[in-house]
mmCIF file of C-alpha atoms in Angstrom:
data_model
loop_
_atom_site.group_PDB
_atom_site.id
_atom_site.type_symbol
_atom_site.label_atom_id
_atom_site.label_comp_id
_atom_site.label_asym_id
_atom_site.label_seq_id
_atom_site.Cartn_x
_atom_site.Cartn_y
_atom_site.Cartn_z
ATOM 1 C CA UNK A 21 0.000 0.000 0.000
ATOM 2 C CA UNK A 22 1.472 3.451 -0.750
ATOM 3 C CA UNK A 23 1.978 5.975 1.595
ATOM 4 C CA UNK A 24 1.443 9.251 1.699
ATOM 5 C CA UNK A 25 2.511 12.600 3.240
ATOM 6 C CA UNK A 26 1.297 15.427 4.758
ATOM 7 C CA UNK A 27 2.560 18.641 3.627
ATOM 8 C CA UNK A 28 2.336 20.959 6.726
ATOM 9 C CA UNK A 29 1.566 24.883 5.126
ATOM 10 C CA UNK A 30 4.602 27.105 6.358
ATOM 11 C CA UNK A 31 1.866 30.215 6.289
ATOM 12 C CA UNK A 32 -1.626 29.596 8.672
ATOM 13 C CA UNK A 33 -4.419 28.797 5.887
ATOM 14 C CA UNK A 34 -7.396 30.428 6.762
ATOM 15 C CA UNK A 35 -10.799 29.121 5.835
ATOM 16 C CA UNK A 36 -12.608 30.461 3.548
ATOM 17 C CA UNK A 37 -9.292 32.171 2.088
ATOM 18 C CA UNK A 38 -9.206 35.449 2.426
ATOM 19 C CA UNK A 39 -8.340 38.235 -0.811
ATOM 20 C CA UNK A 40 -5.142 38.584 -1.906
ATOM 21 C CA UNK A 41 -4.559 41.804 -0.532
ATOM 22 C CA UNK A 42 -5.452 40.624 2.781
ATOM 23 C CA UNK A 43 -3.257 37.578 2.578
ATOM 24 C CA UNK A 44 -0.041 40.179 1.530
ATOM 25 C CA UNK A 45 -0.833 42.482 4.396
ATOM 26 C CA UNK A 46 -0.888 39.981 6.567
ATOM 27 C CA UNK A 47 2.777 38.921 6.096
ATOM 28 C CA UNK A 48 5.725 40.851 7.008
ATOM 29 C CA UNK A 49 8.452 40.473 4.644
ATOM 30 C CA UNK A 50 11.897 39.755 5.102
ATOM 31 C CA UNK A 51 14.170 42.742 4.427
ATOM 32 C CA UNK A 52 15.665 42.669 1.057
ATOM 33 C CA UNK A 53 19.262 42.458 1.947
ATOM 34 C CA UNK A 54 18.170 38.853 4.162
ATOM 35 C CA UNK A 55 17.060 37.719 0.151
ATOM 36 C CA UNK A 56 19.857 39.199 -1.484
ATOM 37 C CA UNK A 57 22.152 37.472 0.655
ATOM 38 C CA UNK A 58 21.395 34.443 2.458
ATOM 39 C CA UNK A 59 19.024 33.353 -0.148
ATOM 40 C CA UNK A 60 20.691 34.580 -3.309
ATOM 41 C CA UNK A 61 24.765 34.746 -2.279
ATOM 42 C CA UNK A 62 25.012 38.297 -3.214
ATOM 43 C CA UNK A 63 27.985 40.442 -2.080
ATOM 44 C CA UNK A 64 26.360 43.782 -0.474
ATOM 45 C CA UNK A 65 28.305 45.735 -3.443
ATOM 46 C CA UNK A 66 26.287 43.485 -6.133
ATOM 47 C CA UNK A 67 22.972 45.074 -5.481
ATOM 48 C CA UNK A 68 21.231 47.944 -4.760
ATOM 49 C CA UNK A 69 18.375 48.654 -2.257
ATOM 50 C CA UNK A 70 15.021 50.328 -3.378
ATOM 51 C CA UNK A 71 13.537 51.062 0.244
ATOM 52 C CA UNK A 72 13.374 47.566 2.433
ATOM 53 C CA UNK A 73 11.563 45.020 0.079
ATOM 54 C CA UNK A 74 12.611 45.623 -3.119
ATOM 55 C CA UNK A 75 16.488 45.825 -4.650
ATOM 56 C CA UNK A 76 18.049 45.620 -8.063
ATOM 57 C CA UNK A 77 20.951 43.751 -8.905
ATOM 58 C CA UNK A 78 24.556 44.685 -10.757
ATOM 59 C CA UNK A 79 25.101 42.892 -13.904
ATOM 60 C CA UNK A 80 28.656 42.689 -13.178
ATOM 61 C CA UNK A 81 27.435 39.893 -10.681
ATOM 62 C CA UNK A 82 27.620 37.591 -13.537
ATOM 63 C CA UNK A 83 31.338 37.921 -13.792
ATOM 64 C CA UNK A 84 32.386 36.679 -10.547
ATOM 65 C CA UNK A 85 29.290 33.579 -10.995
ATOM 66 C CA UNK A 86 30.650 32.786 -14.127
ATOM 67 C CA UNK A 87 32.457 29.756 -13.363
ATOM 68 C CA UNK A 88 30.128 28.382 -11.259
ATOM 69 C CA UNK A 89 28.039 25.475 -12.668
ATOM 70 C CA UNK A 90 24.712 26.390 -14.293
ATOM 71 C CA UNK A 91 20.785 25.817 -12.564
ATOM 72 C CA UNK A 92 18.477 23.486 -14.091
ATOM 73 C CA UNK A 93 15.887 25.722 -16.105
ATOM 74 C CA UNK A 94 12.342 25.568 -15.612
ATOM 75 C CA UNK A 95 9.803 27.326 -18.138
ATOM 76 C CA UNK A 96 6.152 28.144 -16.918
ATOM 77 C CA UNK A 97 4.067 28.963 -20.348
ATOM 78 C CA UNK A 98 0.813 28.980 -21.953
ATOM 79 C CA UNK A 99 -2.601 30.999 -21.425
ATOM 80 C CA UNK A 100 -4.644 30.269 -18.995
ATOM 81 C CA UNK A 101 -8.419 29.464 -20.481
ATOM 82 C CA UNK A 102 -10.061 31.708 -18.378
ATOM 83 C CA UNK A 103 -12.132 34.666 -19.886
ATOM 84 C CA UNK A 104 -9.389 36.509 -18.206
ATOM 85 C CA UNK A 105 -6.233 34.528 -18.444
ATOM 86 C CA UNK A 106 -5.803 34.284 -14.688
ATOM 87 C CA UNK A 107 -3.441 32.126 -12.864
ATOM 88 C CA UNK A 108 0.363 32.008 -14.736
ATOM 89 C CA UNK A 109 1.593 34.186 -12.333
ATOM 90 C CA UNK A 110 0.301 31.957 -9.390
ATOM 91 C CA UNK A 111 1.314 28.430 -11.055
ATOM 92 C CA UNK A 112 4.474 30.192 -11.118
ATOM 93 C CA UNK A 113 4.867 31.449 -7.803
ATOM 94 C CA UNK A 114 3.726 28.688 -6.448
ATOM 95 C CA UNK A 115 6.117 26.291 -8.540
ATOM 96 C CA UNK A 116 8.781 28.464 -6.766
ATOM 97 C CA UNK A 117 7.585 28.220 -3.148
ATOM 98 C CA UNK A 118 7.504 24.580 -3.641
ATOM 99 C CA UNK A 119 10.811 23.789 -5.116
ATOM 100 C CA UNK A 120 11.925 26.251 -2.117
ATOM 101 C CA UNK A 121 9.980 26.430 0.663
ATOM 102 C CA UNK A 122 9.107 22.727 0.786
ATOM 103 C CA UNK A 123 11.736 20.792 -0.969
ATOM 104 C CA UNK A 124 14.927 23.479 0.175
ATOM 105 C CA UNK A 125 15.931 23.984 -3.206
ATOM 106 C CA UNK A 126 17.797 27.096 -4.084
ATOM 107 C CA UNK A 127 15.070 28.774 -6.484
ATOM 108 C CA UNK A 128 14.949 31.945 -8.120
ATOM 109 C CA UNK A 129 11.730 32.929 -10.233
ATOM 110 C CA UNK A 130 11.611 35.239 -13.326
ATOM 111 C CA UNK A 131 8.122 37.102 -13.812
ATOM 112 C CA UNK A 132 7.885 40.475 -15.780
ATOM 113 C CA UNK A 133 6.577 43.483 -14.098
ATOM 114 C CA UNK A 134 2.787 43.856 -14.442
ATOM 115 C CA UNK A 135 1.174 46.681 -16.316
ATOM 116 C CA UNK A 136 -0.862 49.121 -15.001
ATOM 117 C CA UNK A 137 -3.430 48.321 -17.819
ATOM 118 C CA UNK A 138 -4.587 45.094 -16.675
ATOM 119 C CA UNK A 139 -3.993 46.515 -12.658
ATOM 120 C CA UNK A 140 -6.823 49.314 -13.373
ATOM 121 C CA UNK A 141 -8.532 47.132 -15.537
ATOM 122 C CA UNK A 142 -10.947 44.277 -14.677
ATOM 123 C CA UNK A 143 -8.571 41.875 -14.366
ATOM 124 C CA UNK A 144 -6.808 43.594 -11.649
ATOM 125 C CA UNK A 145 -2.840 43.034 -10.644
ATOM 126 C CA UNK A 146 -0.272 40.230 -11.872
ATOM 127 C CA UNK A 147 1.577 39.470 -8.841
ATOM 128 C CA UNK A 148 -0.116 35.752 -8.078
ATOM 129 C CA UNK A 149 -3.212 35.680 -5.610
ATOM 130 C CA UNK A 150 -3.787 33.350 -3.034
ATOM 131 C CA UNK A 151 -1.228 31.690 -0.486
ATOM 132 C CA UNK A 152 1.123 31.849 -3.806
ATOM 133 C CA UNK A 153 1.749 35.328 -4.268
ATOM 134 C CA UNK A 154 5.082 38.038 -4.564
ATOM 135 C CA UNK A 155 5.215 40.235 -1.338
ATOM 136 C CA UNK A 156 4.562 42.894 -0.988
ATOM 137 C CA UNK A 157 2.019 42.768 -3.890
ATOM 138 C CA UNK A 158 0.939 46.467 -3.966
ATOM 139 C CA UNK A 159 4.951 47.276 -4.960
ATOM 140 C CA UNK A 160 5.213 45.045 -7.342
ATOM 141 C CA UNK A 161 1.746 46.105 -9.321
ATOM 142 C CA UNK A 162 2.213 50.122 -8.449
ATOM 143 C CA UNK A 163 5.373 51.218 -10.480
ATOM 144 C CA UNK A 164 7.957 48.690 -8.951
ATOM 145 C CA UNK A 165 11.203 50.482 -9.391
ATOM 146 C CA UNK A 166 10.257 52.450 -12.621
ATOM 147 C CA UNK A 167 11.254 50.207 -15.303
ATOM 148 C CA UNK A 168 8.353 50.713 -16.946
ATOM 149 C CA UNK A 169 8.109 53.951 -16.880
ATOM 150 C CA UNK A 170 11.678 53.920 -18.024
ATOM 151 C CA UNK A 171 10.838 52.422 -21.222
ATOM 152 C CA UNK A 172 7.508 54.506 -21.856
ATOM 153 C CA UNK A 173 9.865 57.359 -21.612
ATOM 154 C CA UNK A 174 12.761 55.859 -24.014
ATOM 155 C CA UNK A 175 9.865 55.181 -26.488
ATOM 156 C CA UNK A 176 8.635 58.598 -26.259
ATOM 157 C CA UNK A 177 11.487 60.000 -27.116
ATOM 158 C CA UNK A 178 12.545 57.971 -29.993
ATOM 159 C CA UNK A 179 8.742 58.685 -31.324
ATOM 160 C CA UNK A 180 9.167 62.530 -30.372
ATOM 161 C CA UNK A 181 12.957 62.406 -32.621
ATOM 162 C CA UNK A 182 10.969 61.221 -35.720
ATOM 163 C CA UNK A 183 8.495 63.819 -35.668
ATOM 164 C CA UNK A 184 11.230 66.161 -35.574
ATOM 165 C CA UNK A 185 13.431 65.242 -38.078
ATOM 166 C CA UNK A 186 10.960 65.224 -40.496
ATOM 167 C CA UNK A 187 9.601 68.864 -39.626
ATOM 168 C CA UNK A 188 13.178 70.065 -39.565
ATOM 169 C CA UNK A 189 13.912 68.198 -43.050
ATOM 170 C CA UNK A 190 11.040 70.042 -44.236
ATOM 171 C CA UNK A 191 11.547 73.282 -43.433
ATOM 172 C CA UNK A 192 15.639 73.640 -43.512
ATOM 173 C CA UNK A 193 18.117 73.465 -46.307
ATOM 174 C CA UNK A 194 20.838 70.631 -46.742
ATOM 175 C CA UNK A 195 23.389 72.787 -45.145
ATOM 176 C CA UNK A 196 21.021 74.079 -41.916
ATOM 177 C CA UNK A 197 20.706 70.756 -41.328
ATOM 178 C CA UNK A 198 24.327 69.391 -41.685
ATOM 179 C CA UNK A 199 25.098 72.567 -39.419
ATOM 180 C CA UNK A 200 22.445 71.709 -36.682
ATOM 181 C CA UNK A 201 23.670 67.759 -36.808
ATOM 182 C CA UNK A 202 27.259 68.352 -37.084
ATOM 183 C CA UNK A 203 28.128 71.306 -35.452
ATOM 184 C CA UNK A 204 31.357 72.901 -34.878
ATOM 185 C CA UNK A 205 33.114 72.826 -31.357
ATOM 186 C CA UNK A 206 34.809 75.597 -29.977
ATOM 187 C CA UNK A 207 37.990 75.482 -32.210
ATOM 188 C CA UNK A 208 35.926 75.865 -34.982
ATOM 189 C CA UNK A 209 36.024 71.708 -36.119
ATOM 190 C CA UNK A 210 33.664 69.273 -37.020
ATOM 191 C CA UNK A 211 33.233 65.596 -35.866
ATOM 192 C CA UNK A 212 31.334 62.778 -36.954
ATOM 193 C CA UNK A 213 30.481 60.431 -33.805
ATOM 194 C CA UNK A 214 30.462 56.724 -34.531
ATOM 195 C CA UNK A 215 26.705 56.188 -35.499
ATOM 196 C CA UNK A 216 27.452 58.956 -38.044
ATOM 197 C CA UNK A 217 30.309 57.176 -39.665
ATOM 198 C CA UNK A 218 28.308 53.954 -39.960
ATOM 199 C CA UNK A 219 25.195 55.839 -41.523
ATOM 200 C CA UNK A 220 27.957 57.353 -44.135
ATOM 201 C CA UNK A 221 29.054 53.623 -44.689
ATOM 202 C CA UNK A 222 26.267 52.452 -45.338
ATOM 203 C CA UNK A 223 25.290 55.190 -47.561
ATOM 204 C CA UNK A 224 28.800 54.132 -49.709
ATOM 205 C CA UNK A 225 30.596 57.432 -48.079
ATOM 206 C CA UNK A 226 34.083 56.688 -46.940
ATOM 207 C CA UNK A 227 34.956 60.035 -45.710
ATOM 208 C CA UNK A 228 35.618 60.545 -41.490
ATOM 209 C CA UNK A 229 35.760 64.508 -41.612
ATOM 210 C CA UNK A 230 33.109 66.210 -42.419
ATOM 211 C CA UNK A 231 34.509 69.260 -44.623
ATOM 212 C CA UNK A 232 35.143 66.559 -46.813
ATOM 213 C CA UNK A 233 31.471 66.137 -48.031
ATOM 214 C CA UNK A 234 30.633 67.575 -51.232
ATOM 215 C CA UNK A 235 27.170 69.082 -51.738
ATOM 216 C CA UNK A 236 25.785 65.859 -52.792
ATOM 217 C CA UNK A 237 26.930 64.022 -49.973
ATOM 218 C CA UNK A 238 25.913 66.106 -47.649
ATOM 219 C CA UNK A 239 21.774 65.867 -48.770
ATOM 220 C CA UNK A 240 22.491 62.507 -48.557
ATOM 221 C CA UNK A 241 23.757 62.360 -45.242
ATOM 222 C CA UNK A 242 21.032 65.027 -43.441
ATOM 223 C CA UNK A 243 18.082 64.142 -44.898
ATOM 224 C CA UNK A 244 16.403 60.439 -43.776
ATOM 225 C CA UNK A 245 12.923 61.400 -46.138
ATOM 226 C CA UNK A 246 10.719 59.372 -43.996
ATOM 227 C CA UNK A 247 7.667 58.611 -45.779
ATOM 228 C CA UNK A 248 5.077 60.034 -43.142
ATOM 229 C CA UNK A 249 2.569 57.127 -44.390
ATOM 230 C CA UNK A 250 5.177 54.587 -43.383
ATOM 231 C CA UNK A 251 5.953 55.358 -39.723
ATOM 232 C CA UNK A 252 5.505 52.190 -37.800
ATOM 233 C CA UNK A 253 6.506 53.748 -34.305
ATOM 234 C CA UNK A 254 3.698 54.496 -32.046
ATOM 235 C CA UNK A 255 3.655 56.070 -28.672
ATOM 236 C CA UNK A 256 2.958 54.344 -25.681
ATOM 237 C CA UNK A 257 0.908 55.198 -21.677
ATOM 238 C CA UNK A 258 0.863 52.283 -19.579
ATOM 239 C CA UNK A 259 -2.626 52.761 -18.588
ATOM 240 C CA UNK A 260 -5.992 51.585 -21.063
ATOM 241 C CA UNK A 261 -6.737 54.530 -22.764
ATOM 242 C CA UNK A 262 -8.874 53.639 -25.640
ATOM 243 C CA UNK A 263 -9.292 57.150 -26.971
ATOM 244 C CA UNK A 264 -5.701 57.043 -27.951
ATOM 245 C CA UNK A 265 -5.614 54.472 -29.980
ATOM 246 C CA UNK A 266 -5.905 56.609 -33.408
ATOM 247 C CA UNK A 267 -4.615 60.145 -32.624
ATOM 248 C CA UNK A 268 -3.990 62.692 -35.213
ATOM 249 C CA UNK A 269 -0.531 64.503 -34.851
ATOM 250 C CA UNK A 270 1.033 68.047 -35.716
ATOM 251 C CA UNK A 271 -2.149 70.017 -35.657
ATOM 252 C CA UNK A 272 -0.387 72.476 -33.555
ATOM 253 C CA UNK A 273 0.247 75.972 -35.703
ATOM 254 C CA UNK A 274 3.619 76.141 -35.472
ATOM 255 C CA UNK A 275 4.199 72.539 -37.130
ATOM 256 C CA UNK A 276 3.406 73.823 -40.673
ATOM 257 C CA UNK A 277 0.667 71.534 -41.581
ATOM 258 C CA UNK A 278 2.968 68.242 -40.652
ATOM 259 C CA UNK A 279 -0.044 66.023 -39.723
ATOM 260 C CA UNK A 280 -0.190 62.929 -39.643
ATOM 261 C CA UNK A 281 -2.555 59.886 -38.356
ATOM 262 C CA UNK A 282 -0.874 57.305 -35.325
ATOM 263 C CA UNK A 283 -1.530 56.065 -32.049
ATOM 264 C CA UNK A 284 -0.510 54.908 -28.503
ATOM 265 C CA UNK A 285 -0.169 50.890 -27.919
ATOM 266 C CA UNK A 286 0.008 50.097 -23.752
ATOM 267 C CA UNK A 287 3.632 50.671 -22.632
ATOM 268 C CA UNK A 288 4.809 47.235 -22.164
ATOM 269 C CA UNK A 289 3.767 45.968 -26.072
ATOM 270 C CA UNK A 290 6.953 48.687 -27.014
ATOM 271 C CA UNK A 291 9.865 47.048 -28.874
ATOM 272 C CA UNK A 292 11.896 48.368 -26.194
ATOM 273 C CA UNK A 293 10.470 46.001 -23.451
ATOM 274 C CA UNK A 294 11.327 43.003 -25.697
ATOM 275 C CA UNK A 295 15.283 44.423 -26.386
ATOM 276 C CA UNK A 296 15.358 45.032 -22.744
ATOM 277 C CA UNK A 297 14.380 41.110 -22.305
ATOM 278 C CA UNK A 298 16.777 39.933 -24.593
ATOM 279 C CA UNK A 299 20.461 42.453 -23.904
ATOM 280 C CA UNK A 300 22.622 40.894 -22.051
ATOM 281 C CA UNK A 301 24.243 44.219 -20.874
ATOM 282 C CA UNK A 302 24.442 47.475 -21.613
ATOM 283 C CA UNK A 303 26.770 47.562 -24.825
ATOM 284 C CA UNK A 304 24.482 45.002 -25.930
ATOM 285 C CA UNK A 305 21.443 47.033 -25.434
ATOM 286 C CA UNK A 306 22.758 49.986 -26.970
ATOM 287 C CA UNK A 307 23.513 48.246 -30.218
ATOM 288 C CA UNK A 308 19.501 46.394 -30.271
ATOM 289 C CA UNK A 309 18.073 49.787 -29.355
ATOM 290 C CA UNK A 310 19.993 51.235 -32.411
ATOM 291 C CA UNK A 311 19.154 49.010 -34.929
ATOM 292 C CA UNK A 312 14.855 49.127 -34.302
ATOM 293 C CA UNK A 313 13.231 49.940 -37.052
ATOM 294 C CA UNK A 314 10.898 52.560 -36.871
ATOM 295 C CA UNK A 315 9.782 53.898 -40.136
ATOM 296 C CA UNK A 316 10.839 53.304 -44.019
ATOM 297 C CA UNK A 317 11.999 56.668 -46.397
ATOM 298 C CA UNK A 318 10.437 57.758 -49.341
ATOM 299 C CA UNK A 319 12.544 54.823 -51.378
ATOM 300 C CA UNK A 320 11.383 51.740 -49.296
ATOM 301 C CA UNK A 321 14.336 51.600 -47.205
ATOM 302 C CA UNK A 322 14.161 51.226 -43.704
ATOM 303 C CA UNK A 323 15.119 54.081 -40.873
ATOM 304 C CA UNK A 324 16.900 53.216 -37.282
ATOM 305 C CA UNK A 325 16.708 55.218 -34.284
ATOM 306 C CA UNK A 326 20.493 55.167 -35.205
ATOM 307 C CA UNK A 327 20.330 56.781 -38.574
ATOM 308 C CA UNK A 328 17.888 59.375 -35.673
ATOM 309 C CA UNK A 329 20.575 59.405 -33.477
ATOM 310 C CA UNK A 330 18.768 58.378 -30.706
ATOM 311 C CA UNK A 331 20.359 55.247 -29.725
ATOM 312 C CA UNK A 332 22.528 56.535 -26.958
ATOM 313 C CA UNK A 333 19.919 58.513 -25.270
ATOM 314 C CA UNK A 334 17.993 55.539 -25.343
ATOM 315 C CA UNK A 335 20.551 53.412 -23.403
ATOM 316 C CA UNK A 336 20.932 56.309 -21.142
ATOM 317 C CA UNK A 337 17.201 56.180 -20.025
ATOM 318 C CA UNK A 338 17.094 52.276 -19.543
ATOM 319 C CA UNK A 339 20.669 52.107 -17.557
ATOM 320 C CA UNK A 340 18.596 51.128 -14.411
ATOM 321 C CA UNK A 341 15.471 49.255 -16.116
ATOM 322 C CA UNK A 342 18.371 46.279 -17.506
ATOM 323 C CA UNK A 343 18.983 45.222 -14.045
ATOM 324 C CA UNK A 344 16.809 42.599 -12.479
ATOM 325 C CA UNK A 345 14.750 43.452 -9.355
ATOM 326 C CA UNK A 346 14.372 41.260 -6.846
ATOM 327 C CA UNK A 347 11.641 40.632 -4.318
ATOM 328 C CA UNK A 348 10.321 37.442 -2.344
ATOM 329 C CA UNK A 349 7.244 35.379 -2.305
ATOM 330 C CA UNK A 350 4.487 34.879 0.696
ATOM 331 C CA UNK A 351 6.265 31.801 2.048
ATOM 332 C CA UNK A 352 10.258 32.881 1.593
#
């Protein structure tokens, strides 16, 4: 005859189970640091604290791990078939507290930050529910450490540069422009900067000062000629705002009759979230945030925030949002 055993809760299960919020007020969470290093093996210098439940940690953490023999990798995926798509978050968490809390496994779990869409929507926040929840659940589902807004920022911008540079293409000659992108420093010189010399590459110039550009190669180098029709960068707000969907820009009077129909998507479905997924570190990121896409020219070829210019500002905004954040679940 088998036999079978009793798993003994670690948290006091109340009957009938009381909301989530309830549960995660109820608990008082470790302070970060106790995570950070006696659960995770981090060095005090490898991470840094975001008030007492909350922390992000240094990429350069990976260097001294590096040698160190890998995890075994476990992948929660799939939709949940619930009108709502409920319950990945929990599965997950509570995968986590039971490799951990019950079998004393070294565990660390990877979720993405929820949206404040679905948080003010129906469906309400993404940090679990239940017994099998992150702690404290009103931090993680209220702006976390600003990563989000980070990259609704960084897309902003990069939708704000195109905009620009095609108002300034139309109303400035080849050699306003070439002044207002290459302008001279205070001995009087010129200087490309690297994403410059790769756009003059690519455009077959192989010329590094820029007093070397004839007239032709100048027009070629200022002007992008986005098609306006063929803008596929959108701005983002990480809250459901259906009225924004289909906006009409550049009705102001001072933009010269530069309209032109777009929209806002919900922050987190920017390309920026998914090249912030994917860098590895920040040299990485900087060269996937310069080569997005965001629009084609007047001949069918594509436009970069690169050939923008944009690229390091980019980085500059997300130099936080690429480190991980760590918190702890209900039964750490």
């Amino acid at each position: 005859m088998a036999s079978t055993t009793t798993v003994q809760p670690l948290l006091p299960v109340q009957h009938p189970v009381p909301s989530d919020i309830e549960i995660a007020q109820s608990i008082k969470p470790k302070h970060i640091s106790q995570i950070a290093e006696i659960g995770l093996g981090l060095l005090p210098e490898e991470y840094e604290l975001y008030g007492p439940t909350k922390a992000k940690v240094k990429l350069n953490v990976r260097k001294r791990l590096e040698n160190l023999p890998n995890g075994k990798y476990v992948v929660v995926g799939g939709i949940s078939p619930t009108p709502l798509g409920e319950g990945k978050s929990t599965t997950t968490v509570g995968l986590c507290q039971s490799l951990g809390a019950y079998l004393n496994k070294k565990v660390l779990t990877c979720i993405r930050q929820p949206s404040q869409g679905p948080t003010f929507g129906i469906k309400g926040g993404a940090a679990g529910g239940g017994y099998s929840q992150v702690i404290p659940m009103e931090e993680l589902n209220l702006h976390l450490t600003g990563d989000i807004h980070a990259i609704s920022a960084a897309n902003n911008l990069l939708a704000a540069a195109i905009d620009a540079r095609m108002f300034h293409e139309s109303a400035q000659k080849d050699e306003a422009l070439f002044r207002r992108l290459c302008p001279t420093d205070k001995h009087g010189k010129r200087h490309f900067v690297p994403v410059m010399l790769d756009r003059l590459r690519r455009l077959g110039i192989d010329k590094t000062n820029p007093d070397d550009l004839i007239p032709e190669e100048v027009s070629k180098f200022v002007r992008l000629d986005i098609d306006p029709n063929a803008v596929t960068w959108r701005r983002v707000v990480d809250i459901n705002d259906r009225f924004l969907r289909g906006i009409t820009v550049g009705q102001g009077p001072e933009e010269r009759g530069q309209e032109r129909k777009t929209g806002f998507d919900i922050a987190v479905a920017s390309e920026i979230m998914a090249v912030l997924a994917l860098a590895t570190d920040l040299a990485d990121m900087r060269q996937r945030l310069g080569r997005m896409i965001v629009a084609t020219d007047t001949k069918g070829q594509p436009v970069t925030a690169d050939d923008l210019g944009v690229g390091g500002a980019l980085t500059v905004l997300l130099k936080d949002a690429i480190e991980p954040t760590i918190m702890q679940v209900a039964q750490s």
